[in-house]
Coordinates of C-alpha atoms in Angstrom, one line a residue:
Chain A
M1 CA 71.1 15.5 -39.8
R2 CA 70.7 13.8 -43.2
T3 CA 67.2 13.5 -44.7
R4 CA 67.4 9.7 -44.5
D5 CA 68.3 9.7 -40.8
R6 CA 65.6 12.2 -40.1
N7 CA 63.0 10.1 -41.9
F8 CA 64.1 7.1 -39.9
W9 CA 63.6 8.8 -36.6
I10 CA 60.2 10.3 -37.7
Q11 CA 59.0 6.8 -38.7
T12 CA 60.3 5.3 -35.5
A13 CA 58.5 7.9 -33.4
V14 CA 55.3 7.4 -35.3
I15 CA 55.4 3.6 -34.8
A16 CA 56.3 4.1 -31.1
A17 CA 53.4 6.5 -30.7
V18 CA 50.9 4.1 -32.4
I19 CA 52.1 1.2 -30.2
A20 CA 51.9 3.4 -27.0
S21 CA 48.3 4.5 -28.0
L22 CA 47.2 0.9 -28.6
V23 CA 48.6 -0.2 -25.2
A24 CA 46.9 2.8 -23.5
V25 CA 43.6 2.0 -25.2
F26 CA 43.9 -1.7 -24.2
A27 CA 44.8 -0.8 -20.6
Y28 CA 41.8 1.7 -20.4
S29 CA 39.4 -0.8 -21.9
E30 CA 40.4 -3.5 -19.3
T31 CA 40.0 -1.2 -16.3
K32 CA 37.1 1.1 -17.2
P33 CA 33.6 0.4 -15.7
L34 CA 31.3 -1.7 -17.9
K35 CA 28.7 0.0 -19.9
A36 CA 25.2 -1.5 -20.4
D37 CA 25.9 -2.8 -23.9
E38 CA 29.2 -4.5 -22.7
L39 CA 27.4 -6.1 -19.8
A40 CA 24.6 -7.3 -22.2
V41 CA 27.3 -9.0 -24.4
Q42 CA 28.4 -11.1 -21.4
I43 CA 24.9 -12.0 -20.4
A44 CA 24.1 -13.0 -24.0
D45 CA 27.1 -15.3 -24.0
L46 CA 25.8 -16.9 -20.7
R47 CA 22.3 -17.2 -22.2
S48 CA 23.6 -18.9 -25.3
L49 CA 25.7 -21.3 -23.3
C50 CA 22.8 -22.2 -21.0
S51 CA 20.5 -23.0 -23.9
S52 CA 23.3 -25.1 -25.6
G53 CA 23.8 -27.0 -22.3
K54 CA 20.1 -27.8 -22.1
K55 CA 19.9 -28.9 -25.7
M56 CA 23.0 -31.1 -25.4
F57 CA 21.5 -32.8 -22.4
E58 CA 18.3 -33.6 -24.5
Q59 CA 20.4 -34.8 -27.4
K60 CA 22.5 -37.0 -25.1
A61 CA 19.4 -38.5 -23.5
S62 CA 18.0 -39.4 -26.9
G63 CA 21.3 -41.1 -27.9
E64 CA 22.4 -38.5 -30.5
L65 CA 25.8 -37.7 -28.9
T66 CA 28.8 -39.8 -28.0
D67 CA 30.0 -39.9 -24.4
A68 CA 33.4 -38.4 -25.3
F69 CA 31.8 -35.6 -27.3
F70 CA 29.3 -34.7 -24.5
A71 CA 31.9 -34.8 -21.7
N72 CA 34.5 -32.7 -23.6
Q73 CA 32.1 -30.2 -25.1
I74 CA 30.5 -29.6 -21.6
E75 CA 34.1 -29.1 -20.2
L76 CA 34.9 -26.5 -22.9
M77 CA 31.6 -24.7 -22.3
H78 CA 32.1 -24.8 -18.5
D79 CA 35.6 -23.2 -19.0
N80 CA 33.8 -20.4 -20.9
V81 CA 31.2 -20.0 -18.2
T82 CA 33.8 -19.8 -15.5
S83 CA 35.8 -17.3 -17.4
L84 CA 32.7 -15.1 -17.9
R85 CA 31.8 -15.4 -14.2
E86 CA 35.3 -14.4 -13.1
D87 CA 35.2 -11.4 -15.5
L88 CA 31.9 -10.3 -14.0
D89 CA 33.1 -10.8 -10.4
T90 CA 36.2 -8.6 -11.0
S91 CA 34.5 -5.9 -13.2
N92 CA 33.0 -2.6 -12.2
A93 CA 30.0 -1.1 -13.8
E94 CA 28.8 2.4 -14.3
P95 CA 26.9 3.6 -11.2
N96 CA 23.4 3.2 -12.7
L97 CA 24.2 -0.5 -13.5
R98 CA 25.2 -1.6 -10.0
N99 CA 21.9 -3.6 -9.5
A100 CA 22.2 -5.1 -13.0
L101 CA 25.8 -6.1 -12.3
G102 CA 24.8 -7.7 -9.0
R103 CA 22.0 -9.7 -10.8
S104 CA 24.5 -10.7 -13.5
R105 CA 26.9 -12.0 -11.0
E106 CA 24.2 -14.0 -9.2
L107 CA 23.0 -15.6 -12.5
A108 CA 26.5 -16.3 -13.6
A109 CA 27.2 -18.1 -10.4
R110 CA 24.1 -20.3 -10.9
V111 CA 25.1 -21.0 -14.5
D112 CA 28.6 -22.0 -13.3
V113 CA 27.1 -24.4 -10.7
A114 CA 24.7 -26.0 -13.3
F115 CA 27.7 -26.6 -15.7
Y116 CA 29.8 -27.9 -12.9
R117 CA 27.1 -30.5 -12.1
L118 CA 26.7 -31.3 -15.8
S119 CA 30.4 -31.8 -16.2
E120 CA 30.5 -34.0 -13.1
N121 CA 27.4 -36.0 -14.1
G122 CA 26.2 -35.8 -17.6
L123 CA 23.0 -37.6 -16.6
S124 CA 22.0 -34.9 -14.1
E125 CA 18.6 -33.9 -15.2
Q126 CA 18.4 -31.4 -12.4
A127 CA 21.5 -29.6 -13.7
A128 CA 20.1 -29.5 -17.2
V129 CA 16.7 -28.2 -15.9
E130 CA 18.6 -25.6 -13.9
A131 CA 20.6 -24.5 -17.0
G132 CA 17.5 -24.4 -19.2
G133 CA 15.6 -22.4 -16.5
L134 CA 18.2 -19.7 -16.5
V135 CA 17.8 -18.9 -20.3
E136 CA 14.7 -16.8 -19.7
P137 CA 16.0 -14.6 -16.8
L138 CA 19.2 -14.1 -18.6
K139 CA 17.3 -13.0 -21.8
Q140 CA 15.2 -10.6 -19.8
L141 CA 18.3 -9.1 -18.2
E142 CA 20.0 -8.9 -21.6
D143 CA 17.0 -7.1 -23.1
Q144 CA 16.8 -4.7 -20.1
L145 CA 20.5 -3.8 -20.6
K146 CA 20.1 -3.3 -24.3
Q147 CA 17.3 -0.9 -23.7
E148 CA 19.4 0.9 -21.1
A149 CA 22.2 1.2 -23.7
E150 CA 19.7 2.7 -26.2
K151 CA 18.9 5.6 -23.9
Chain B
M1 CA 39.7 -39.2 -69.7
K2 CA 42.7 -38.0 -67.7
K3 CA 41.7 -34.4 -68.2
A4 CA 38.1 -35.1 -67.2
L5 CA 39.3 -36.8 -64.0
E6 CA 41.6 -33.9 -63.3
I7 CA 38.7 -31.4 -63.7
F8 CA 36.4 -33.5 -61.5
L9 CA 39.0 -33.9 -58.7
G10 CA 39.9 -30.2 -59.0
I11 CA 36.3 -29.2 -58.5
L12 CA 35.8 -31.5 -55.6
T13 CA 39.0 -30.3 -54.0
A14 CA 38.1 -26.6 -54.4
M15 CA 34.7 -27.4 -52.9
G16 CA 36.1 -29.4 -50.0
G17 CA 38.7 -26.8 -49.2
F18 CA 36.1 -23.9 -49.3
V19 CA 35.2 -23.9 -45.6
E20 CA 37.5 -23.1 -42.7
I21 CA 37.0 -22.3 -39.0
G22 CA 36.4 -18.6 -39.6
E23 CA 33.7 -19.2 -42.3
L24 CA 32.1 -21.9 -40.1
V25 CA 31.9 -19.6 -37.1
F26 CA 30.7 -16.5 -39.0
S27 CA 28.2 -18.3 -41.1
V28 CA 26.5 -20.2 -38.4
D29 CA 26.7 -17.4 -35.8
G30 CA 25.5 -14.9 -38.4
G31 CA 22.5 -17.2 -39.2
A32 CA 21.7 -17.6 -35.5
K33 CA 21.8 -13.8 -35.0
F34 CA 20.2 -12.5 -38.2
G35 CA 18.3 -15.5 -39.8
Y36 CA 18.5 -15.7 -43.5
S37 CA 19.4 -12.0 -44.0
L38 CA 23.1 -12.7 -44.6
L39 CA 22.6 -15.2 -47.4
W40 CA 23.1 -12.5 -50.1
V41 CA 26.6 -11.9 -48.7
V42 CA 27.5 -15.5 -49.5
I43 CA 26.7 -14.9 -53.1
V44 CA 28.6 -11.6 -53.3
G45 CA 31.6 -13.1 -51.6
T46 CA 31.6 -16.3 -53.7
V47 CA 31.5 -14.3 -57.0
G48 CA 34.3 -12.2 -55.6
I49 CA 36.5 -15.1 -54.8
M50 CA 35.7 -16.7 -58.2
T51 CA 36.7 -13.5 -59.9
Y52 CA 40.1 -13.2 -58.2
G53 CA 40.7 -16.9 -57.9
E54 CA 40.2 -17.3 -61.6
M55 CA 42.5 -14.3 -62.2
S56 CA 45.2 -15.6 -60.0
G57 CA 45.2 -19.0 -61.7
R58 CA 45.1 -17.5 -65.1
I59 CA 48.0 -15.1 -64.3
A60 CA 50.0 -18.1 -63.0
A61 CA 49.2 -20.2 -66.1
V62 CA 50.1 -17.4 -68.6
T63 CA 53.0 -15.6 -66.9
S64 CA 54.4 -18.5 -64.8
Q65 CA 55.0 -15.9 -62.2
P66 CA 53.8 -16.1 -58.6
V67 CA 51.5 -13.6 -56.9
F68 CA 54.0 -11.9 -54.6
F69 CA 56.6 -11.5 -57.4
L70 CA 54.1 -9.6 -59.3
I71 CA 53.0 -7.6 -56.2
R72 CA 56.6 -6.5 -55.7
Q73 CA 57.0 -5.7 -59.4
R74 CA 53.8 -3.7 -59.6
A75 CA 53.5 -2.0 -56.2
G76 CA 57.3 -1.5 -55.5
Y77 CA 59.5 -2.9 -52.8
A78 CA 58.1 -0.8 -49.8
A79 CA 54.4 -1.3 -50.5
G80 CA 55.1 -4.9 -51.5
L81 CA 56.9 -5.6 -48.2
T82 CA 54.1 -4.0 -46.2
T83 CA 51.6 -6.3 -48.0
L84 CA 53.9 -9.3 -47.4
L85 CA 54.2 -8.6 -43.7
A86 CA 50.4 -8.1 -43.3
A87 CA 49.7 -11.3 -45.3
L88 CA 52.2 -13.2 -43.2
A89 CA 50.6 -11.9 -40.0
V90 CA 47.1 -12.9 -41.2
S91 CA 48.3 -16.4 -42.4
L92 CA 50.0 -16.9 -39.1
L93 CA 46.9 -16.0 -37.1
T94 CA 44.6 -18.1 -39.3
C95 CA 47.0 -21.0 -39.1
A96 CA 47.0 -20.7 -35.3
A97 CA 43.2 -20.7 -35.2
E98 CA 43.0 -23.7 -37.5
I99 CA 45.5 -25.7 -35.3
G100 CA 43.5 -24.8 -32.2
G101 CA 40.3 -25.8 -34.1
V102 CA 41.8 -29.2 -35.0
A103 CA 42.9 -29.7 -31.3
I104 CA 39.3 -28.9 -30.2
I105 CA 37.9 -31.5 -32.7
L106 CA 40.4 -34.1 -31.5
K107 CA 39.3 -33.4 -28.0
L108 CA 35.6 -33.8 -28.9
L109 CA 36.4 -37.1 -30.7
F110 CA 38.8 -38.7 -28.3
G111 CA 39.1 -36.6 -25.2
G112 CA 42.4 -35.6 -23.6
N113 CA 44.4 -32.5 -22.6
Y114 CA 43.8 -29.7 -25.0
F115 CA 47.4 -28.4 -25.0
L116 CA 48.7 -31.9 -25.5
L117 CA 46.4 -32.2 -28.5
V118 CA 47.7 -28.9 -29.9
I119 CA 51.2 -30.5 -29.9
I120 CA 49.9 -33.7 -31.5
A121 CA 48.2 -31.6 -34.2
L122 CA 51.5 -29.8 -34.8
V123 CA 53.4 -33.1 -35.2
F124 CA 50.6 -34.4 -37.5
F125 CA 50.9 -31.3 -39.7
L126 CA 54.7 -31.3 -39.9
T127 CA 54.7 -35.0 -40.8
V128 CA 52.0 -34.6 -43.4
V129 CA 53.6 -31.6 -45.1
W130 CA 57.1 -33.1 -44.9
F131 CA 56.2 -36.5 -46.4
L132 CA 53.2 -35.9 -48.8
S133 CA 53.4 -34.3 -52.2
F134 CA 51.6 -31.0 -52.9
Q135 CA 49.0 -32.9 -55.0
A136 CA 48.4 -35.5 -52.3
I137 CA 47.9 -32.9 -49.6
E138 CA 45.5 -30.9 -51.8
R139 CA 43.5 -34.0 -52.7
V140 CA 43.4 -35.7 -49.3
F141 CA 42.3 -32.7 -47.3
G142 CA 40.1 -31.3 -50.1
L143 CA 38.2 -34.6 -50.6
L144 CA 37.9 -35.6 -47.0
G145 CA 36.8 -32.0 -46.2
L146 CA 33.7 -32.9 -48.3
L147 CA 32.5 -34.8 -45.2
I148 CA 31.3 -31.4 -44.1
L149 CA 28.5 -31.8 -46.7
V150 CA 26.6 -33.4 -43.8
F151 CA 25.7 -29.8 -43.0
V152 CA 24.0 -29.4 -46.4
A153 CA 22.0 -32.5 -45.8
A154 CA 21.1 -31.3 -42.2
A155 CA 20.1 -27.9 -43.5
F156 CA 17.8 -29.6 -46.1
Y157 CA 16.1 -31.7 -43.4
L158 CA 15.9 -29.0 -40.8
D159 CA 14.4 -26.3 -43.0
N160 CA 12.1 -26.3 -46.0
N161 CA 11.0 -22.7 -45.8
W162 CA 12.2 -22.1 -49.3
S163 CA 10.5 -18.7 -49.8
Q164 CA 12.1 -17.2 -46.7
I165 CA 15.5 -18.7 -47.7
A166 CA 15.1 -17.3 -51.2
S167 CA 14.3 -13.8 -49.8
G168 CA 17.7 -13.9 -48.0
F169 CA 19.5 -13.8 -51.3
V170 CA 18.3 -10.3 -51.9
P171 CA 20.3 -7.6 -50.1
N172 CA 18.2 -6.5 -47.1
L173 CA 18.2 -5.2 -43.6
P174 CA 17.0 -7.6 -40.9
A175 CA 14.4 -6.7 -38.2
V176 CA 16.5 -6.0 -35.1
E177 CA 15.9 -5.1 -31.5
T178 CA 18.2 -2.0 -31.2
S179 CA 19.9 0.5 -33.5
K180 CA 23.3 -0.9 -32.5
D181 CA 22.3 -4.3 -33.9
Y182 CA 22.5 -2.7 -37.4
L183 CA 26.2 -2.1 -36.8
V184 CA 26.5 -5.7 -35.7
Y185 CA 24.8 -6.8 -38.9
F186 CA 27.3 -4.7 -41.0
Y187 CA 30.1 -6.2 -39.0
F188 CA 28.9 -9.7 -40.0
V189 CA 28.5 -8.6 -43.6
V190 CA 32.2 -7.5 -43.7
A191 CA 33.4 -10.5 -41.7
L192 CA 31.5 -13.0 -43.8
L193 CA 32.6 -11.3 -47.0
S194 CA 36.2 -11.4 -45.8
S195 CA 36.0 -15.1 -44.6
L196 CA 34.8 -16.0 -48.1
M197 CA 37.6 -14.1 -49.8
L198 CA 40.5 -14.8 -47.5
P199 CA 43.7 -13.8 -49.3
Y200 CA 45.5 -17.0 -48.7
E201 CA 43.0 -18.8 -50.9
T202 CA 44.3 -16.9 -54.0
Y203 CA 47.9 -17.2 -52.9
F204 CA 47.6 -20.9 -52.4
Y205 CA 45.6 -21.5 -55.5
A206 CA 48.1 -19.6 -57.8
A207 CA 51.1 -21.4 -56.1
G208 CA 49.3 -24.7 -56.7
A209 CA 48.9 -23.8 -60.4
L210 CA 52.7 -23.2 -60.6
E211 CA 53.4 -26.4 -58.6
D212 CA 51.3 -28.3 -61.1
G213 CA 53.2 -26.7 -64.0
W214 CA 50.1 -25.0 -65.6
N215 CA 50.6 -23.2 -68.9
P216 CA 48.3 -21.1 -71.1
S217 CA 46.6 -24.3 -72.3
D218 CA 45.2 -24.7 -68.7
V219 CA 43.3 -21.4 -68.7
N220 CA 40.0 -23.1 -69.4
L221 CA 40.7 -25.8 -66.8
N222 CA 41.3 -23.1 -64.3
R223 CA 38.1 -21.4 -65.2
V224 CA 36.0 -24.5 -64.8
I225 CA 37.6 -25.5 -61.5
V226 CA 37.2 -22.1 -60.0
I227 CA 33.6 -21.4 -61.1
I228 CA 32.1 -24.9 -60.5
G229 CA 34.2 -25.7 -57.4
F230 CA 33.6 -22.4 -55.7
A231 CA 29.9 -22.4 -56.6
F232 CA 29.5 -25.8 -54.9
G233 CA 31.6 -24.5 -52.0
A234 CA 29.2 -21.6 -51.6
L235 CA 26.4 -24.2 -51.2
L236 CA 28.2 -25.3 -48.0
A237 CA 28.4 -21.7 -46.8
V238 CA 24.7 -21.2 -47.5
A239 CA 23.9 -24.4 -45.7
L240 CA 25.8 -23.2 -42.6
V241 CA 23.8 -19.9 -42.6
V242 CA 20.6 -21.9 -42.9
V243 CA 21.5 -24.2 -40.1
G244 CA 22.2 -21.2 -37.9
A245 CA 18.9 -19.6 -38.8
S246 CA 16.7 -22.6 -38.6
Y247 CA 18.3 -24.7 -35.9
F248 CA 20.1 -22.4 -33.5
K249 CA 18.2 -19.1 -33.7
P250 CA 14.9 -20.4 -32.3
M251 CA 16.7 -21.8 -29.3
L252 CA 18.6 -18.5 -28.6
I253 CA 21.9 -20.3 -29.2
E254 CA 24.8 -18.3 -30.9
P255 CA 27.4 -21.0 -31.5
Q256 CA 30.9 -19.9 -30.6
L257 CA 32.5 -23.4 -30.4
P258 CA 32.9 -25.8 -33.3
G259 CA 31.3 -28.5 -31.1
T260 CA 28.1 -26.5 -30.7
V261 CA 27.8 -26.3 -34.5
A262 CA 28.0 -30.1 -34.7
L263 CA 24.8 -30.4 -32.7
A264 CA 22.8 -29.7 -35.9
P265 CA 23.8 -32.7 -37.9
A266 CA 23.6 -34.8 -34.8
S267 CA 20.0 -33.8 -34.3
V268 CA 19.1 -35.1 -37.8
F269 CA 21.4 -38.1 -38.3
G270 CA 22.3 -39.0 -34.7
K271 CA 25.8 -40.1 -33.8
V272 CA 26.7 -40.7 -37.5
G273 CA 25.9 -37.1 -38.3
L274 CA 27.9 -35.9 -35.3
I275 CA 31.0 -37.9 -36.3
L276 CA 30.7 -37.0 -40.0
G277 CA 30.4 -33.3 -39.0
L278 CA 33.4 -33.5 -36.7
L279 CA 35.6 -35.3 -39.2
G280 CA 34.5 -32.9 -41.9
M281 CA 35.6 -30.0 -39.7
F282 CA 38.9 -31.8 -38.9
F283 CA 39.9 -32.1 -42.5
A284 CA 38.5 -28.6 -43.4
F285 CA 40.4 -26.9 -40.6
G286 CA 43.5 -29.1 -41.2
G287 CA 43.6 -28.3 -44.9
A288 CA 43.3 -24.6 -44.1
A289 CA 46.1 -24.8 -41.5
I290 CA 48.4 -26.4 -44.1
E291 CA 47.4 -23.9 -46.9
N292 CA 48.1 -21.0 -44.6
A293 CA 51.5 -22.3 -43.5
L294 CA 52.5 -23.1 -47.1
S295 CA 51.0 -19.7 -48.4
G296 CA 53.2 -17.9 -45.9
A297 CA 56.3 -19.8 -47.1
Y298 CA 55.4 -19.3 -50.8
N299 CA 54.7 -15.6 -50.4
T300 CA 58.0 -15.0 -48.6
A301 CA 60.0 -17.0 -51.1
H302 CA 58.3 -15.4 -54.1
F303 CA 58.9 -11.9 -52.7
L304 CA 62.5 -12.4 -51.7
G305 CA 63.4 -14.5 -54.8
W306 CA 64.3 -17.7 -52.9
T307 CA 64.2 -21.1 -54.5
W308 CA 60.8 -22.5 -53.7
G309 CA 58.4 -25.4 -54.2
K310 CA 57.0 -28.3 -52.4
F311 CA 58.1 -30.4 -55.4
R312 CA 61.7 -29.6 -54.5
P313 CA 63.4 -31.6 -51.7
P314 CA 64.4 -29.6 -48.6
K315 CA 68.1 -29.6 -49.5
D316 CA 67.2 -27.8 -52.8
A317 CA 64.9 -25.2 -51.3
P318 CA 66.0 -25.1 -47.6
R319 CA 64.7 -21.6 -46.8
F320 CA 61.3 -22.3 -48.3
H321 CA 60.9 -25.5 -46.2
L322 CA 62.2 -23.8 -43.1
A323 CA 59.7 -21.0 -43.6
W324 CA 56.6 -23.3 -43.5
I325 CA 58.0 -25.2 -40.5
L326 CA 58.6 -21.9 -38.6
I327 CA 55.0 -20.7 -39.4
F328 CA 53.6 -23.9 -37.9
L329 CA 55.8 -23.6 -34.9
I330 CA 55.0 -19.9 -34.2
A331 CA 51.3 -20.5 -34.8
T332 CA 51.4 -23.4 -32.3
L333 CA 53.1 -21.2 -29.8
V334 CA 50.3 -18.6 -30.2
I335 CA 47.7 -21.2 -29.5
L336 CA 49.7 -22.6 -26.5
T337 CA 49.4 -19.3 -24.8
G338 CA 45.8 -20.3 -24.2
V339 CA 44.0 -17.8 -26.5
D340 CA 40.6 -18.9 -27.8
P341 CA 41.1 -20.1 -31.4
V342 CA 37.7 -18.8 -32.4
Q343 CA 38.6 -15.3 -31.1
V344 CA 41.9 -15.5 -33.0
V345 CA 40.2 -16.3 -36.2
E346 CA 37.7 -13.5 -35.8
Y347 CA 40.5 -11.1 -35.6
S348 CA 42.4 -12.7 -38.5
V349 CA 39.3 -12.5 -40.7
I350 CA 38.7 -8.8 -39.9
F351 CA 42.4 -8.0 -40.5
S352 CA 42.3 -10.0 -43.7
V353 CA 39.8 -7.6 -45.3
V354 CA 42.2 -4.7 -44.6
I355 CA 45.0 -6.3 -46.8
L356 CA 42.7 -7.7 -49.5
P357 CA 42.8 -4.5 -51.6
L358 CA 46.6 -4.5 -51.3
T359 CA 46.7 -8.0 -52.7
Y360 CA 44.1 -7.7 -55.4
A361 CA 45.0 -4.3 -56.9
P362 CA 48.4 -5.5 -58.3
M363 CA 46.7 -8.8 -59.4
L364 CA 44.0 -6.8 -61.3
S365 CA 46.7 -4.5 -62.8
V366 CA 48.6 -7.6 -64.2
A367 CA 45.5 -9.3 -65.5
N368 CA 44.4 -6.1 -67.3
D369 CA 47.8 -5.7 -68.9
P370 CA 47.8 -7.0 -72.5
D371 CA 51.6 -6.9 -72.7
E372 CA 51.8 -9.3 -69.8
M373 CA 48.8 -11.5 -70.5
G374 CA 48.6 -11.5 -74.3
P375 CA 45.3 -13.0 -75.6
H376 CA 44.4 -14.1 -72.0
V377 CA 44.1 -10.4 -70.8
N378 CA 40.9 -9.6 -68.7
G379 CA 37.8 -9.4 -70.8
I380 CA 35.1 -6.8 -70.1
L381 CA 33.4 -9.1 -67.5
A382 CA 36.5 -9.9 -65.5
K383 CA 37.7 -6.3 -65.7
S384 CA 34.3 -4.9 -64.5
L385 CA 34.0 -7.5 -61.7
G386 CA 37.6 -6.9 -60.7
W387 CA 37.1 -3.2 -60.3
F388 CA 33.7 -3.7 -58.6
Y389 CA 35.3 -6.0 -55.9
L390 CA 38.3 -3.8 -55.5
I391 CA 36.1 -0.8 -54.7
L392 CA 33.8 -2.9 -52.5
L393 CA 36.8 -4.4 -50.5
S394 CA 38.4 -1.0 -50.1
I395 CA 35.2 0.2 -48.5
A396 CA 35.0 -2.9 -46.3
A397 CA 38.7 -2.5 -45.4
V398 CA 38.0 1.1 -44.1
A399 CA 34.9 0.0 -42.2
A400 CA 36.3 -3.2 -40.7
L401 CA 38.4 -2.0 -37.8
P402 CA 35.9 0.7 -36.6
L403 CA 33.1 -1.9 -36.7
L404 CA 35.3 -4.4 -34.8
V405 CA 35.8 -1.9 -32.0
I406 CA 32.3 -0.4 -31.9
T407 CA 30.5 -3.8 -31.9
N408 CA 32.7 -5.4 -29.3
G409 CA 33.9 -7.9 -31.9
G410 CA 30.4 -8.4 -33.4
K411 CA 28.8 -9.2 -30.0
G412 CA 26.8 -6.0 -29.7

């Protein structure tokens, strides 16, 4: 085999191995049980969305936002919340995090409901209060998970 | 008088074109996570892009040669091709993210189906680039992108804690909750540095100098535009970090959507602030989408020796015009798969830092070469800064991907 041909096959094999490794890493990361820090990331996203939802309601009530902006921004945020909730519902967690995962799912479901109500009726103060009220429990759970991850 | 107007418009255009969706997200999110601690990175990144922006414009003015021609000449065909492919991938991803960002802004302004708005954005960009001249595109998007200055005004109203803001300009480590947060902080340092020094900015700037027919007499014009324009642009980036730190951080909001960022000017100026912020983002993202598509076409044409130029009608440079159309089409297809534009830009910003040394090393080599540059060769300051940033970016390039993985994309 000529040197040029051999180099070609070596380069092809290396590229194929790199691609196969990336696919394997991706597949593993999608199916492996969640660790505490990974769960904390999802809870942090939910906490941030809840706080944004509450703030938007306040700004809408004081006439700082247009109707189109409010409705469409809430819709985009609701899509993110739904995606996070579905991720949590279908994920596994490490055995010591089962309770935390259960609590995460429960809180995510409540956030989803609050955003659904806000997207249906932007003047729903009850939904805004519900979203705002979830910021603190989500923050507590996030901090607890971060401490767990530090151990 | 004409020269003064050219300098003035050039400065405003450089300033208005400074911010794009990646910088917006990383600056505000970074401020919301780490307060003022990242402000020093804005200064480091701005001096870096000034250094290499000035160098790329000077090389274009003196040698009349485009960046990728010189990369191929200096680095050789294989290394040059690798750089070209990497640069194309980054331009494509960034263009995709900007198109998605524009569609989101249209949705927030007028409502409608997101995917339909992505198609409308594509048609808008194809029409604009097809019919407008290079100078008109640069000026319209650069100048209207200045609407984003509403964030500077908002930052001024929201925060007058000047001593704390000033302390952020000194490199520091923030107070964090866990040891992993330090890694997240370093991820943001790398990402913010990369978003300020995105490679397409120098490609596009140098290509623009050639489109405008610069010659060695424009070296000083180049210097003034880059230094003043980018310095004012940095003011925008500083304002975005301050808005994140003073407005979003106390409320535990880490903005991931462009619309969330617009809440800050709305809180100060009401609906007018909201609309100005959204329109500023529209033109800033739109300008960046066009610059990335054209950069991809310029780079490919320069590397492969095609006839190129926006000033040439499509029949005279068919492959160049086909290239930017294809980049827009592929970028739109990426966004139509439903990926989140903000996530796309986060990846493109991190991958950008990996190719930055590959782009800047040949540029520095040319600018240091007295045979090529004659009396306009790098002086001691440009040479020292060039080497400093090349080393800094090489370190950042090595750290970027591990930090991306370890920190879950900067989330913790």
